[in-house]
Amino acid sequence: MDELFTQGLFALFFVISVGLILGRVKIKGFSLDVSGVIFIAMLLGYWGVEIPKMFQNFGILLFIFTVGIQSGPTFFTTLFNDGKKPIFLTLILVCSGALLSVVLCYMFGLGDIGSILGVFNGGMASSIGLAASIDIVPSAQISLDYSLIYPFGVVITILFFQLLPAACKIDFKKENAMDDEDARKRNPIILRTDYHVENPSLDGRKISDLNFRTTTGGNISRIKHNGSVMNATLDSVLRLGDIVRVIGSEECQHKAMLLLGSVVENEDMDLPSQYENIWLLVTNKRIVGKTLEELNLSGIFNSNVIRLQRGNTELQTSGKLKIRYGDRVEVATDVSHSEAITDFFGNNIKQASDTDFLPITLGIIIGIFIGSLTIPIHNSFQIKLGLSGGVLIASLILSHIGKTGPIIWAMTPYSNNLFRQLGLLIFLAAVGTDAGAHITDVFNKESIIIVGIGCVVAIAPMIISYIVGKYIFKLSFIPLVGTIAGALNSTLGLTIIGVKTSSESLQTCYTATYPFSLVLMIILPQILSILLK
């Protein structure tokens, strides 16, 4: 049996299996989940079990690459388009945790960079920060201090989100109503409204001549002429007395009414048998990255994209909107073109669920190359991104680009989650056994000090960010706690508040800040290691 534990593969999968079993044990709703692996790994590492360092690096590669691929589009959208408040609040929370770690560690004589990074990642309960830190500073002290503090960090986070609503005397009915009103302003509901064409200047003109999408932000999906309903295309001609159906936001509908005429109620706009609206999945790589305008569906297929869903979000179908792999589009077409339009978009569900390994391997190669470069900053000051930093930068940029020639830089949610979890498990098992070999070093008088500092690092940034968000940024409660949960990458916090509110902005704010926080947790160890040399 001893010989088996000296074989890297057996030891790796044994540690992961036992750790996952431990992670499933719940005590009053609390469980270690995948973090159970690092505790089992440390125990077995103390008993002499070893897992080669190669597995640790392999786990980091998979974990960080999949995080970057998943976060790329959202990260850059948040950074440039979604406003400054969630970005600043995330910066405040994560950077205050890093600053507290540095100041408190130096105050108590623990100025070693390994201790600082261990305290920081343990207090923030960040496994991705742990991975990035160990890649930059190969010190067993990081994972030892992380393992000491992590359980306390998780418990403090749970208590914060459990007790905050009561401490602030939050009325969730009132908060939900306020948040729903804000949500309608930020993300307008897509409406379907029918209008009489009463504007004489529109008589005999094609829809393409009106620049309707540009002018109103909406889309004409159907036309009723002399009692006959048909799908609208850019070549469709409007006549006085026609009834048209417009799809768009409330603001769009107001503009459409000014352009077209009065609203028609309870009009029968059902399509006859020769027309249909079909939902299609974009899996044709040749059309990925093209705008709806460039696809020219009206000219080729006498068809029109009237709705587009990307993930859980419905987007307005402007001509400049670019198609991404995995988008779902609703196409208004006639039956004679339905087969051709289906082939045009792909609609291959099996293909969408398969994993293309070439973008993964190429992306990691590019990331390793970027991480190996030494970047001169000023005179003798240089920076090297390392394995984690290089792979993260590469995956973020490639995911944002979306497509390079025939290569689609994307992964299905199922594949991404599978590889991300596998990478994390391998990493935790390898780093845990390495830390376990030095576990006796941590059971000393410094242990209580380290745990105490970690608890301060866990609670203080949440309190600071809540105060700043409420009194300076003037955020209402639900978006604020959603932002804090995202900045902490805390699904526990999201779940705790989520059972008390039906508001979608909780998840929206979490999703907006989550990728930015992940990137910060990888970059900050780089900065700290340079500044504290």
Steps between C-alpha positions, in 0.01 A plus 500: 500500500786739581629452146165614357520831687842568350342483154380846405184399317363272773577756770339778294169325446490357851543847653233647271252218571533515879499881492176508301340260747600731785376801303150352478461477877267777620483636852208740549501580130876563481729280289857528372398398147811470275716662770474172689767375258770733634439391862522131414805574284673675791427211734633240257792726411593505870502118488743504208274486192649695211347628175745629235521876447407446133139430603484829689600695188262299283212577735582872498504503119158340464338697781616848400455450125135395542436791739637743240305347210178520702564852628646671191193657336338594832828635639557748219131596487506574873828684471397731215119512479323414826596802708766569757324422825527118500860521380599749771316306768677178401833682498431639847402162644786293355771766540398575860540128573849504348598820684375366835694177445824692443456748787385248762762240408777759535352627828518151651840410358374279215647697213588194292334523156377141537312584820352817350367319193371211711315737734360701209367200306378321812312805626346554156436121473641514148627178343592678175705751697674210672581344161641827364700568817669162507586532132681828575647422844559123538474502880326232708417775752235637265290184496560435872368842605221478243383167643506639856290804412271370225231339724477818709479712182209292368311507832547878534369551146193286574429690823543836325237424236270331754507781756531808276129525399389483863769741618399751231126436555443423134143476371541267203156580355592865482849424370359269231261771380777760485734260325240395243453865407878549463524179296237625255710812443827306457369203301178596323247223443457397138137568399287401198259771382285534187457831314290645215716648227352851489803706396451598130876532447538125560260393225680285242836505677712195584589431862868519401444863390374597845814402699244379751743315728733800517221755545294320763721219634219256420412252230192454279424127511160466324282692255126463446394624155140469375431242772804280420781463754858446386849513648674832451838526328712798403347481151141504629298802379271695735161634394261739670253299708740209556541365851855426611638324809802662664733323745705721730525683831246747638713789372516334159121458494453869572724591205321246279162652584625847400630361171221258407169596657256390769514180705265213405360281778408130476587471132528147356860486374538123481706385205344283229642156437758613244682710762666402826724629776773256604762506777848399381833441674805666344757224437614595148851634562507685168241755611640557852628856541283640220233764560134439422539758227785303341299175507247658258228248589234710335675501165608134503217319679220760515530458878566715804652454848244645738643387836840393631585339834855484632511289813214623718488845337281609210669759281342752266564396141675801352677461166838553669448215749767232452413131508681282755535125509221352714255791451131409458315694232132515410467525124184606316498312170276317260474122504676464165816656648490343847735212414753728331493754783546220755809376315625859475504547879609142568256409777714196585430431866742207509778715358431768760530243780827352369838632614747629242842440656706699247402846634578379854849368418588793274371752755708344777812500279447872431448562873817315600697700243358831630573394858863424415567849365690747717339843462721804579308769688759762595880476498581186699139438604352204315191282528436142397138389489580135571288200415173618655526863386594412142226240460241735652590790270499274194166339582331834578612657172429192287153461653427866433616467137274196464628372167829483309453349155340159551582491872225589747646614832210378709394201709153372576391562862507124565855455367626813672363394837639147460855611418494778760396263780752237386782755492410630845482150651838400358657824621357473853615139532856578387546818700337346809739203523795739460367717783428194716868407497564826691184499712684473833655841431163671534394366841674756711424822684463683170197291400253697714642828370471381138138391551418831671650703215316282248168564674556876481592467130177301448255739669646852462491524114133396498409767753707765319350421161146497642547846656655643182234343279209620713610851600733608219378308194137513622428141395184334626535189716444220246745622231749585772508155662502342153809704417670403828422131444644524147810684622556216750412230240263375771221280370407443867431870547302509178292200610431638849360829368344331196248305710371830641444688176369434150693793353709423192747779577655291777623247242572773244732693735665178614566400139631846410759517781596132524739489198664831589566373852650176366743700289595719798564195719750374240668836435533621863740222611724607210495861620555408866791270419671781302437775757599293802827360364 
